[in-house]
mmCIF file of C-alpha atoms and ligand atoms in Angstrom:
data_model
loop_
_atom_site.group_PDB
_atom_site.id
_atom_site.type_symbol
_atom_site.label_atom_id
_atom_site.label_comp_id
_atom_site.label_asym_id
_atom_site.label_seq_id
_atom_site.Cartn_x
_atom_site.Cartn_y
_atom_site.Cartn_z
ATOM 1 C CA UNK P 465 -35.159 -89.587 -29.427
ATOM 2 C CA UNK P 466 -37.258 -88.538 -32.246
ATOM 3 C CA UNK P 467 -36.368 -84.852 -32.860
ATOM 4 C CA UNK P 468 -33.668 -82.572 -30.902
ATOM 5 C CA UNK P 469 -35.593 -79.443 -30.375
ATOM 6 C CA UNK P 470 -35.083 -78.762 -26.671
ATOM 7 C CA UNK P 471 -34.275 -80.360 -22.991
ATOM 8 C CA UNK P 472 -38.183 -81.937 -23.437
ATOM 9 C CA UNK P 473 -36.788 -84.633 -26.016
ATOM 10 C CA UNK P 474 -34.334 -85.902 -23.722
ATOM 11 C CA UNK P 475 -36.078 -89.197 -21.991
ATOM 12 C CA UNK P 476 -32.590 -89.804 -19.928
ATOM 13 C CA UNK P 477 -30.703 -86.785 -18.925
ATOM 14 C CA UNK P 478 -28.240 -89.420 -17.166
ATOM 15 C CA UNK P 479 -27.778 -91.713 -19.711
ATOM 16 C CA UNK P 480 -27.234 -88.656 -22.117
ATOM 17 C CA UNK P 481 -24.529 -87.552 -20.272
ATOM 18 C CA UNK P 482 -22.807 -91.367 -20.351
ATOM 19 C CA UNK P 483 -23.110 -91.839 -23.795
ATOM 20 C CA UNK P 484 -21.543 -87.737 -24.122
ATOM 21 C CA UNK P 485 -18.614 -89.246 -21.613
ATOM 22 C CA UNK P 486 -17.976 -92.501 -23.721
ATOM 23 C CA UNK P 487 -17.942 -90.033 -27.128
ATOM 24 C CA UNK P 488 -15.367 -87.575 -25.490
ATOM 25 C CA UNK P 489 -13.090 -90.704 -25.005
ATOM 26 C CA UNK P 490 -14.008 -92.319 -27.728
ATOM 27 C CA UNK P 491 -15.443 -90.061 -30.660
ATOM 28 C CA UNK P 492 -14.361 -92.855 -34.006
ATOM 29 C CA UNK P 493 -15.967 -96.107 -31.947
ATOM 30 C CA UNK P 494 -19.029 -95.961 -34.559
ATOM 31 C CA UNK P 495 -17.386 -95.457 -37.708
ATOM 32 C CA UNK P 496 -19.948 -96.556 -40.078
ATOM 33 C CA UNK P 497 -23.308 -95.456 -37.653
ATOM 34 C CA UNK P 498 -24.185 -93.118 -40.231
ATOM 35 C CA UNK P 499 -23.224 -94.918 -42.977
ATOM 36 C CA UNK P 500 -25.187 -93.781 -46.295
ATOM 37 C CA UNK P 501 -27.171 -91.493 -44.193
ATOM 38 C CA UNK P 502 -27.376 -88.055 -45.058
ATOM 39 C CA UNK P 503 -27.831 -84.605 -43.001
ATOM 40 C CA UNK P 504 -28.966 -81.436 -44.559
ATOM 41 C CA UNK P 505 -28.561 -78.543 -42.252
ATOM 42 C CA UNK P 506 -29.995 -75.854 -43.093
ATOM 43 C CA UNK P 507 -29.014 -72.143 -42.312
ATOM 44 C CA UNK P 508 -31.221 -69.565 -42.068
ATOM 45 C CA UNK P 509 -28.178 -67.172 -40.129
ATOM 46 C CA UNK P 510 -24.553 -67.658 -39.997
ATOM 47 C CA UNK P 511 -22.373 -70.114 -37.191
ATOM 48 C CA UNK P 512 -18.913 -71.011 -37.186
ATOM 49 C CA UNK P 513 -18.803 -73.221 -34.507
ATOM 50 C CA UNK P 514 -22.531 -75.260 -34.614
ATOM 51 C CA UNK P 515 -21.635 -75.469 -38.536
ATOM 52 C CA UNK P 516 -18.351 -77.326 -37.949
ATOM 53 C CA UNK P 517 -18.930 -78.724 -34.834
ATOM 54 C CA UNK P 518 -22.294 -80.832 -36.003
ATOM 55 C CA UNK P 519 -20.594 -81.344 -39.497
ATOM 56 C CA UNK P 520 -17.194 -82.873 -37.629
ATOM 57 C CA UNK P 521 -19.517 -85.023 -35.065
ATOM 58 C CA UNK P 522 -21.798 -86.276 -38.523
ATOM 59 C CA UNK P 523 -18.286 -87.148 -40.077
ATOM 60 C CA UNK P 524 -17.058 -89.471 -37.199
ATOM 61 C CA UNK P 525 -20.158 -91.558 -37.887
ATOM 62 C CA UNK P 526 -19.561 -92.009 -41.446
ATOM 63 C CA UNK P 527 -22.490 -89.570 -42.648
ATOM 64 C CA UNK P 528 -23.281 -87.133 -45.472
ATOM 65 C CA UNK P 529 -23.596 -83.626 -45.016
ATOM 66 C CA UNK P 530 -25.043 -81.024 -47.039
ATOM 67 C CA UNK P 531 -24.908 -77.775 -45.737
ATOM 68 C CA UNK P 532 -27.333 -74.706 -47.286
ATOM 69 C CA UNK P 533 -27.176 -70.779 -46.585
ATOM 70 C CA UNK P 534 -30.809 -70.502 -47.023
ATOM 71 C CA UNK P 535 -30.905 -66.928 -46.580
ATOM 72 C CA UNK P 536 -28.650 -66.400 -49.568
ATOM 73 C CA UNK P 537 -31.407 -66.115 -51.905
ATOM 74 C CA UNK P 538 -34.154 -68.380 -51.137
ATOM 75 C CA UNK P 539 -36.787 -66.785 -49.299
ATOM 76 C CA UNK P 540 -39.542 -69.436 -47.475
ATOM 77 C CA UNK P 541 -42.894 -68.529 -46.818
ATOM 78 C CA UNK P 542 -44.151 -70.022 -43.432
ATOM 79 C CA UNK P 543 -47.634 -68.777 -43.120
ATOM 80 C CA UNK P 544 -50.253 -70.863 -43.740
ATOM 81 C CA UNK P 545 -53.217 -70.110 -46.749
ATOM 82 C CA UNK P 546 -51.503 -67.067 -47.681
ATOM 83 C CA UNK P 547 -51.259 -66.187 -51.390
ATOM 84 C CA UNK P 548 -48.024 -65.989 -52.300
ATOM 85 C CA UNK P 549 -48.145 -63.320 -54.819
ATOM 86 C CA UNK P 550 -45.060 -61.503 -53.295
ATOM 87 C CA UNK P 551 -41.323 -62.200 -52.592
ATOM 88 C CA UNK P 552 -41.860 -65.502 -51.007
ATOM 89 C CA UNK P 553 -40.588 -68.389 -53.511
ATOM 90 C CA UNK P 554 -41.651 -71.599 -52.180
ATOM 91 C CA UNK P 555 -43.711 -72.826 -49.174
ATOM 92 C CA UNK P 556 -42.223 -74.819 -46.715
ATOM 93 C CA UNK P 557 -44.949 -77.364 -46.909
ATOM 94 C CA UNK P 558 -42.968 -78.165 -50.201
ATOM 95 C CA UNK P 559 -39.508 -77.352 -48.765
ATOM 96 C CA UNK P 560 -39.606 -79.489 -45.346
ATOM 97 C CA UNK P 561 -41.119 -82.557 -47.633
ATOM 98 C CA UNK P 562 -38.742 -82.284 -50.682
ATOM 99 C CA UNK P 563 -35.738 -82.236 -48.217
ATOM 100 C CA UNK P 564 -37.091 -84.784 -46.193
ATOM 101 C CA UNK P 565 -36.494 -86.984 -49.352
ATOM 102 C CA UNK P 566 -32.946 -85.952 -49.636
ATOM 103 C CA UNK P 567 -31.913 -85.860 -46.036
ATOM 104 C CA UNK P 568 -32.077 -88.620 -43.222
ATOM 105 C CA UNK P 569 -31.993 -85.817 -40.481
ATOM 106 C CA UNK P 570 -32.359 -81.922 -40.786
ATOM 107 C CA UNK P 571 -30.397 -79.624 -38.987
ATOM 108 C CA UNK P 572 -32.192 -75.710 -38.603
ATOM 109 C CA UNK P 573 -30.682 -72.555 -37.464
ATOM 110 C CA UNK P 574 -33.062 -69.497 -37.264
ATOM 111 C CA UNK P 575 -32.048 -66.491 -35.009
ATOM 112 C CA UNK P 576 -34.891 -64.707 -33.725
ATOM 113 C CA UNK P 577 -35.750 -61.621 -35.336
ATOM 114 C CA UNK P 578 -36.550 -59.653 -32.419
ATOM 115 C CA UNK P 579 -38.938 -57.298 -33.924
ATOM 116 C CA UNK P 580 -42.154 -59.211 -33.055
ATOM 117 C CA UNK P 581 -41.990 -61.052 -29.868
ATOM 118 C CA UNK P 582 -44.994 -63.408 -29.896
ATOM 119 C CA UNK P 583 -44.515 -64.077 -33.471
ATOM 120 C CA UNK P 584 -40.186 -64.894 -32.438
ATOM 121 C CA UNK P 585 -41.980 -67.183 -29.550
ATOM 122 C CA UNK P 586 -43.920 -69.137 -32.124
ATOM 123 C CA UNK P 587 -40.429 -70.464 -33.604
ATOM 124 C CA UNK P 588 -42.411 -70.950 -36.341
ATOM 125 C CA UNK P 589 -39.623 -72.041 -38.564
ATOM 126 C CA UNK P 590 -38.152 -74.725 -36.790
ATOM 127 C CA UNK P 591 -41.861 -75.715 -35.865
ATOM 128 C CA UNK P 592 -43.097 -75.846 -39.220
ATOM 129 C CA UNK P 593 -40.064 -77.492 -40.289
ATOM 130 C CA UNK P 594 -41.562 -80.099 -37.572
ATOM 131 C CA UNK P 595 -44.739 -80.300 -38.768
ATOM 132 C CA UNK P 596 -43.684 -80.567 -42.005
ATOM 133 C CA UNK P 597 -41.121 -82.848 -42.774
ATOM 134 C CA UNK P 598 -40.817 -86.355 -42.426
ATOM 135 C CA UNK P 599 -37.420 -87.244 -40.916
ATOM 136 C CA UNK P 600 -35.810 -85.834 -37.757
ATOM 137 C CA UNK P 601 -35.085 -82.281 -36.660
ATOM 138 C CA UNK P 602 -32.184 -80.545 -35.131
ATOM 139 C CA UNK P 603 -32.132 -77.104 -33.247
ATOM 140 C CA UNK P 604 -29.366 -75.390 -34.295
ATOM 141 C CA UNK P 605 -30.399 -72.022 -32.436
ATOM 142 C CA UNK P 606 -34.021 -71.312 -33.083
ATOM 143 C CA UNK P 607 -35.728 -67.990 -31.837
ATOM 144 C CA UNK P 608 -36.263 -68.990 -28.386
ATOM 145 C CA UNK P 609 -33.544 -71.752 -27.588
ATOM 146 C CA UNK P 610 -30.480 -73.751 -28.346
ATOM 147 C CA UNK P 611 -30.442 -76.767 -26.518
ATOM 148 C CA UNK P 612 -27.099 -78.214 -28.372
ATOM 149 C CA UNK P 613 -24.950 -75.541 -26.926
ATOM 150 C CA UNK P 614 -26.905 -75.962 -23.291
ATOM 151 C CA UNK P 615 -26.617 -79.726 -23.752
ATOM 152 C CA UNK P 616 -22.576 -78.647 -24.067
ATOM 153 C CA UNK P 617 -22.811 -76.227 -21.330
ATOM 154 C CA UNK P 618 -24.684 -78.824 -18.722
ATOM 155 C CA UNK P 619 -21.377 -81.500 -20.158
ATOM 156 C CA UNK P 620 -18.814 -78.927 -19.869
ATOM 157 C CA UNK P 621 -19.925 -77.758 -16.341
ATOM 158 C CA UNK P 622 -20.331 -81.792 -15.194
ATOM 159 C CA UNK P 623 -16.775 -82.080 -16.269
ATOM 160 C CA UNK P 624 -14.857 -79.596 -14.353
ATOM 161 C CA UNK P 625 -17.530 -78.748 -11.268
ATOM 162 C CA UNK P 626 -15.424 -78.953 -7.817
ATOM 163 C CA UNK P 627 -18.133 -80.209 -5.596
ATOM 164 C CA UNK P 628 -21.130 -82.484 -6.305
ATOM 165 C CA UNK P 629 -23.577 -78.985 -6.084
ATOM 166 C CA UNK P 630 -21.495 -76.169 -7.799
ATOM 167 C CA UNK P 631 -22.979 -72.115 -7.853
ATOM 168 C CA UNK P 632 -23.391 -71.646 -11.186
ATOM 169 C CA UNK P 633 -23.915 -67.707 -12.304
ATOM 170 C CA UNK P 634 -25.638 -66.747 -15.319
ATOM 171 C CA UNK P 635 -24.315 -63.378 -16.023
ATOM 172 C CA UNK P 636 -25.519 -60.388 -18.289
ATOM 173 C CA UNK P 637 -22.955 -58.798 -19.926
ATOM 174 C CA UNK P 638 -23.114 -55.592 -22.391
ATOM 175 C CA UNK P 639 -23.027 -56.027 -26.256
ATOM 176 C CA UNK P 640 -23.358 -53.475 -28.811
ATOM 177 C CA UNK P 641 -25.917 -55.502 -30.799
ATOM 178 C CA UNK P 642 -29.466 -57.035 -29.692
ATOM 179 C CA UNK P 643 -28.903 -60.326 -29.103
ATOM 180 C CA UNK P 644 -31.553 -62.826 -28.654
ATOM 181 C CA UNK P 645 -32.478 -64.707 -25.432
ATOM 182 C CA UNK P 646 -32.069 -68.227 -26.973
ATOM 183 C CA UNK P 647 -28.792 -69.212 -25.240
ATOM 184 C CA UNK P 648 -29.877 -67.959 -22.130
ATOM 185 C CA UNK P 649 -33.334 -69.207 -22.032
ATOM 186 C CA UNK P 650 -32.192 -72.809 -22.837
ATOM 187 C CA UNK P 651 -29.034 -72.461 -20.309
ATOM 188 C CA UNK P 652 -31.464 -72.046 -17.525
ATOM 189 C CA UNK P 653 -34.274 -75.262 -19.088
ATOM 190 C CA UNK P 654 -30.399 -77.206 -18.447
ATOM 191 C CA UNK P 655 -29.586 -75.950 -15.190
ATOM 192 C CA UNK P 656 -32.743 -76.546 -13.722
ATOM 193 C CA UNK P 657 -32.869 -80.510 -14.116
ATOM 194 C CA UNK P 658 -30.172 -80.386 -12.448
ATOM 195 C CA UNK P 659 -29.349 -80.126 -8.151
ATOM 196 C CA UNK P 660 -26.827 -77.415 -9.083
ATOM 197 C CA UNK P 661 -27.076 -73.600 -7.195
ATOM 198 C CA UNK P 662 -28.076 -71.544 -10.183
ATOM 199 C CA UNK P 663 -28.166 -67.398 -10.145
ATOM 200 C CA UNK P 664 -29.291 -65.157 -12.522
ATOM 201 C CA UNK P 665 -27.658 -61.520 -12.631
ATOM 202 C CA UNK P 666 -28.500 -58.635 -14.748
ATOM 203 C CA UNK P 667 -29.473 -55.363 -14.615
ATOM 204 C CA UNK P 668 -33.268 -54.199 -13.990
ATOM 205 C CA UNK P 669 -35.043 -54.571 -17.435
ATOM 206 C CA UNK P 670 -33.497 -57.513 -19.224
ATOM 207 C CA UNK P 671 -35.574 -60.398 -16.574
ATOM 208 C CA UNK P 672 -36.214 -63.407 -19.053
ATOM 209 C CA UNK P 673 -39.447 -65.158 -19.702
ATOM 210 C CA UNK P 674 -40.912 -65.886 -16.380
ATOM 211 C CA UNK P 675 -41.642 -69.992 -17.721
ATOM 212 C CA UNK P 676 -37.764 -69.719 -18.192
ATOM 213 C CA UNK P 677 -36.706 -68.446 -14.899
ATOM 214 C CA UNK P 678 -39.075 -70.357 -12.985
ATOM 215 C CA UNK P 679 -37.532 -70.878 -9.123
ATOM 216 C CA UNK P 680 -33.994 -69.698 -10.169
ATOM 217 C CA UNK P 681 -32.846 -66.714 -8.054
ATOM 218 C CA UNK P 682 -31.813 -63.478 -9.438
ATOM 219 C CA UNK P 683 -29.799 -60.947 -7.854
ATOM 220 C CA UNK P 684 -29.496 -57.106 -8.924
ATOM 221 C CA UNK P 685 -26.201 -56.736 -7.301
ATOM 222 C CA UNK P 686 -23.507 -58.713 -10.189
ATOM 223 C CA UNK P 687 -20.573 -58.301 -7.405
ATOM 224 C CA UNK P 688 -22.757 -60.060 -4.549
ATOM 225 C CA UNK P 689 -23.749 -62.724 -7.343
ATOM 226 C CA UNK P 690 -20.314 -63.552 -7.908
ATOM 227 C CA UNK P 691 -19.747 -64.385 -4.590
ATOM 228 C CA UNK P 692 -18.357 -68.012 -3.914
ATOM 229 C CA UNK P 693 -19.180 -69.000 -7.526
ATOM 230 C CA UNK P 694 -18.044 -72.333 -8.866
ATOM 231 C CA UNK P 695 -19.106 -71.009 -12.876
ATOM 232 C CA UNK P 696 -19.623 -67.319 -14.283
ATOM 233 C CA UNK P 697 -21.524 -68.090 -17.374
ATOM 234 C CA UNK P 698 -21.491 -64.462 -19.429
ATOM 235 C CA UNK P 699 -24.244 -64.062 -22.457
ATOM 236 C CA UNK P 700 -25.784 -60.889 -23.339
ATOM 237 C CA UNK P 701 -29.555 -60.958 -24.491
ATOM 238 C CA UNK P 702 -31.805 -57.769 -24.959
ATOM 239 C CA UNK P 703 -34.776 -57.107 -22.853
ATOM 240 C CA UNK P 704 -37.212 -59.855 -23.312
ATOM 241 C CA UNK P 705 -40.088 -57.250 -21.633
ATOM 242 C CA UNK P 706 -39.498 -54.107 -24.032
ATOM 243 C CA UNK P 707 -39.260 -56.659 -26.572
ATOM 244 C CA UNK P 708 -35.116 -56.731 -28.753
ATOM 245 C CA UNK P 709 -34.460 -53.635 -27.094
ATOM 246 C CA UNK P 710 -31.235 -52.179 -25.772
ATOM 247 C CA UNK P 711 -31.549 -50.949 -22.378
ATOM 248 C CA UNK P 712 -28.072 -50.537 -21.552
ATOM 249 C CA UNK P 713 -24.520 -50.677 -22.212
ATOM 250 C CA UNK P 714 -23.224 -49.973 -18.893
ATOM 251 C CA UNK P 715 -19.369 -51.212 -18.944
ATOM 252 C CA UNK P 716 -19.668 -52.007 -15.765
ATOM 253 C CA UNK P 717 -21.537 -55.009 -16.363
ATOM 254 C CA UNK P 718 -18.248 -56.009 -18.480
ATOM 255 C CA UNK P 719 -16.446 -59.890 -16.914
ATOM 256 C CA UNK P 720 -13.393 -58.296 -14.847
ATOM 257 C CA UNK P 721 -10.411 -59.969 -12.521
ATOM 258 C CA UNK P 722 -11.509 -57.663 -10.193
ATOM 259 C CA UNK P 723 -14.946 -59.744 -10.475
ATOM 260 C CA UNK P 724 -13.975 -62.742 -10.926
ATOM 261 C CA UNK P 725 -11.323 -62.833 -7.675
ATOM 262 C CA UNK P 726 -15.094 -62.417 -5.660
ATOM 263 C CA UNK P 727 -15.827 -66.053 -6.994
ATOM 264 C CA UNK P 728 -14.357 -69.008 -5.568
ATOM 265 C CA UNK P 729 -12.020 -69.349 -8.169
ATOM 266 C CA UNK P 730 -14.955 -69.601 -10.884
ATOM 267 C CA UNK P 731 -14.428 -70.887 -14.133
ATOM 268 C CA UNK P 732 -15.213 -68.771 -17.039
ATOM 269 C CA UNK P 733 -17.655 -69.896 -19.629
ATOM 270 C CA UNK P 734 -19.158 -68.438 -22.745
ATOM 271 C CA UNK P 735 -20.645 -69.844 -25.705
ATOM 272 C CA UNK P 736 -18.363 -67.892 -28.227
ATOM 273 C CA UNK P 737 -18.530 -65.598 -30.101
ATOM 274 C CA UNK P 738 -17.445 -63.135 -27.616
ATOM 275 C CA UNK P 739 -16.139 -59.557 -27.774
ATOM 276 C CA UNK P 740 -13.388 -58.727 -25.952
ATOM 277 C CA UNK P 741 -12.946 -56.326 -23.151
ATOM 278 C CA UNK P 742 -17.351 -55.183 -24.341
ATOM 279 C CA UNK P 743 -18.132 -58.617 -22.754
ATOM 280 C CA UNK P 744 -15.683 -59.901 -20.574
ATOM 281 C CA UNK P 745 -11.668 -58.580 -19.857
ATOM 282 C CA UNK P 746 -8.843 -59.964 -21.722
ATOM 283 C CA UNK P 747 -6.954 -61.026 -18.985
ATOM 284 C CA UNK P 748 -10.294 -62.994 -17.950
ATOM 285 C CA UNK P 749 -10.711 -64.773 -21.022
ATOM 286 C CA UNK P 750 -6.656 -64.818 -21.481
ATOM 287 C CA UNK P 751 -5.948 -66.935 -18.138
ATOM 288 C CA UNK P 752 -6.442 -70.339 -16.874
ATOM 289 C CA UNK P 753 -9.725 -69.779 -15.836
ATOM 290 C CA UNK P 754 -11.386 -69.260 -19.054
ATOM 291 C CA UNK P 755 -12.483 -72.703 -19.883
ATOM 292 C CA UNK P 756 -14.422 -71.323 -23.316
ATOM 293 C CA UNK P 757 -12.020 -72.834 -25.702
ATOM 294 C CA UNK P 758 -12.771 -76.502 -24.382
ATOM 295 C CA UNK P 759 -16.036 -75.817 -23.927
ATOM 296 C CA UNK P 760 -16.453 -75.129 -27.746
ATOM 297 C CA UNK P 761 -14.575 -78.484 -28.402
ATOM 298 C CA UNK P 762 -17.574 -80.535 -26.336
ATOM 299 C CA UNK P 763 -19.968 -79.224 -28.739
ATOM 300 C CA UNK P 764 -18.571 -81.932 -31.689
ATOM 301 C CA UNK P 765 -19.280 -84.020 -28.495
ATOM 302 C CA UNK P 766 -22.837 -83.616 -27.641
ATOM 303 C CA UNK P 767 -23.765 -82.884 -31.280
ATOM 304 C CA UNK P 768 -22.593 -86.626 -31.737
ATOM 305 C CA UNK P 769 -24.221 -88.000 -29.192
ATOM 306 C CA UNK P 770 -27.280 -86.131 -30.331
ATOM 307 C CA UNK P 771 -27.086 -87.683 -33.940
ATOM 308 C CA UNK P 772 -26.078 -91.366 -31.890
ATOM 309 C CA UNK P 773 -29.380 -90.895 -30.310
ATOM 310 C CA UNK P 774 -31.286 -89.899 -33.613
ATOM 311 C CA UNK P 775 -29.851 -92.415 -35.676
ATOM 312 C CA UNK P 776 -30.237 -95.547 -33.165
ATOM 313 C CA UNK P 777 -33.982 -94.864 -32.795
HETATM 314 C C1 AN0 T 884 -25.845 -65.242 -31.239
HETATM 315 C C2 AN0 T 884 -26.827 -65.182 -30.068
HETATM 316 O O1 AN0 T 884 -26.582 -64.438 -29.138
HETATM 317 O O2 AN0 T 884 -27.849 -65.891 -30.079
HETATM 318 C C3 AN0 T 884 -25.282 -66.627 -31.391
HETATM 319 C C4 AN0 T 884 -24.660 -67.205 -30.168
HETATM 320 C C5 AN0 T 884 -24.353 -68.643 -30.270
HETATM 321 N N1 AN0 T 884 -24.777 -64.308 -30.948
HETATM 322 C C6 AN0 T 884 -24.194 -63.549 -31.852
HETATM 323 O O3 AN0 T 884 -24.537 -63.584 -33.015
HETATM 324 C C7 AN0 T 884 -23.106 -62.623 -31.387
HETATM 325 N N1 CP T 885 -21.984 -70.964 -29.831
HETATM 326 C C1 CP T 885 -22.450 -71.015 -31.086
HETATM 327 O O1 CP T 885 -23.515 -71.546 -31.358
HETATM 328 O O2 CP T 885 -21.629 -70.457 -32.013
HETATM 329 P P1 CP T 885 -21.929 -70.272 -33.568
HETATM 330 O O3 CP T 885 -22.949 -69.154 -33.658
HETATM 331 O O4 CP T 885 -20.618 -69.914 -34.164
HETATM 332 O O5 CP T 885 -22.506 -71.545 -34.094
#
């Protein structure tokens, strides 16, 4: 594997999986992998659990890691031939190749900005960070995806699905801030290389990119969706259409019991952070069907087995 950018740089979806399996029983087998190798991650918006959770899986191999809040006061340009006579400080032409002398791999998170839609499509950071540095790249949530956490989400799900082809539900939920689409777009890239039953519910207005989507049904009606569902996965996004927008906040898209008793005994999934009783009840996320809290513990799981990958090519 060259880069980690999305689903696409995965040759072996099977083998992936294996090597995630032998990790989760194994995680300090390769102490010294990553021996004198150094990551820089680099963080354009703030994360609690990517930060730690790629920084723990870097330290079971024996790596470096240097972590940067790039926001905090260094501002990148990223177009091309401009003249940078304004607040821009340095070109990430220079950036991506003075890192790439510092770092062995790069690690980039950079939320969408959901003001400009075919500009946040681009993913222009992350891709220029491609184009122009000279070691390995990382997603760690760009504008439109973020494969580590659906890498997590596809390992989770294997882990505790109750038949060989579970109903997995991809639910809307309401949030008081616009979200991106990132964890939902790349949720669905997952789900669909694999045999599983996959739904999509939300309410009219927030459909996702159609090359996102694709063959996956979607259903209007949350309480029919939830019907004899293996997995209720909850995200909120704003409308991808009327691009960043909020078009509702309708509580009764909230995660109940009442909901969640229409499922066959579903579990609950989220990628965290998640407000409670705005996205999903407390006694949802409070009971033994809420399997978030383990499902944040795979992602120092998969992030290793993303660097294994990266550092044994
Ligand atoms: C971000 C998002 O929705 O993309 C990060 C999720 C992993 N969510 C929030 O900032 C609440
Ligand atoms: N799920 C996730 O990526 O969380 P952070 O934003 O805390 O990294």
């Amino acid at each position: 594997m060259k880069n980690f950018l999305s689903i696409k740089d995965v040759p072996d979806l099977g083998q992936l999986l294996k090597l995630a399996n032998s990790i989760k029983k194994n995680p300090l087998g390769t102490p010294n992998l990553g021996k004198h190798k150094t990551m820089v991650l680099l963080f354009f918006n703030p994360s609690l659990r990517t930060r730690l959770s790629t920084q723990k899986a870097a330290l079971n191999l024996g790596m470096n890691i240097i972590p940067m809040n790039v926001s905090q006061g260094w501002n990148l340009e990223f177009e091309d031939g401009t003249t940078m006579n304004l607040d821009k400080a340095e070109h990430v032409k220079e950036a991506a190749a003075v890192i790439s002398q510092y770092a062995d791999i790069i690690g980039i998170r950079t939320f969408a900005e959901l003001e400009n839609k075919v500009l946040d499509y681009e993913d222009r950071v992350i891709n220029q960070f491609v184009k122009y540095a000279n070691v390995p790249i990382i997603n760690l949530e760009s504008a439109v995806l973020h494969p580590l956490q659906s890498f997590t989400d596809y390992f989770t799900i294997e882990t505790y699905k109750p038949k060989e082809r579970p109903k997995v539900v991809l639910t809307w939920a309401p949030h008081p801030k616009a979200l991106p689409q990132a964890v939902a777009n790349s949720f669905l890239e997952w789900m669909q290389k694999t045999k599983y039953e996959v739904v999509i519910t939300h309410p009219k207005g927030y459909e996702l990119a159609a090359n996102f989507t694709k063959n996956s049904t979607i259903v209007y009606n949350q309480k029919k969706a939830f019907e004899g569902a293996d997995f209720i996965y909850a995200k909120n996004w704003s409308s991808y259409h009327d691009y960043g927008k909020i078009k509702s906040t309708d509580p009764n898209w909230m995660i109940t019991k009442e909901k969640m008793n229409l499922t066959n005994q579903a579990k609950f999934m989220h990628c965290l952070p998640v407000r409670r009783n705005v996205v999903v009840e407390n006694t949802v996320l409070d009971s033994k069907q809420s399997i978030v809290i383990e499902q944040a513990g795979n992602r120092a799981v998969t992030a290793q087995t993303v660097l294994v990958e990266l550092l044994n090519c």
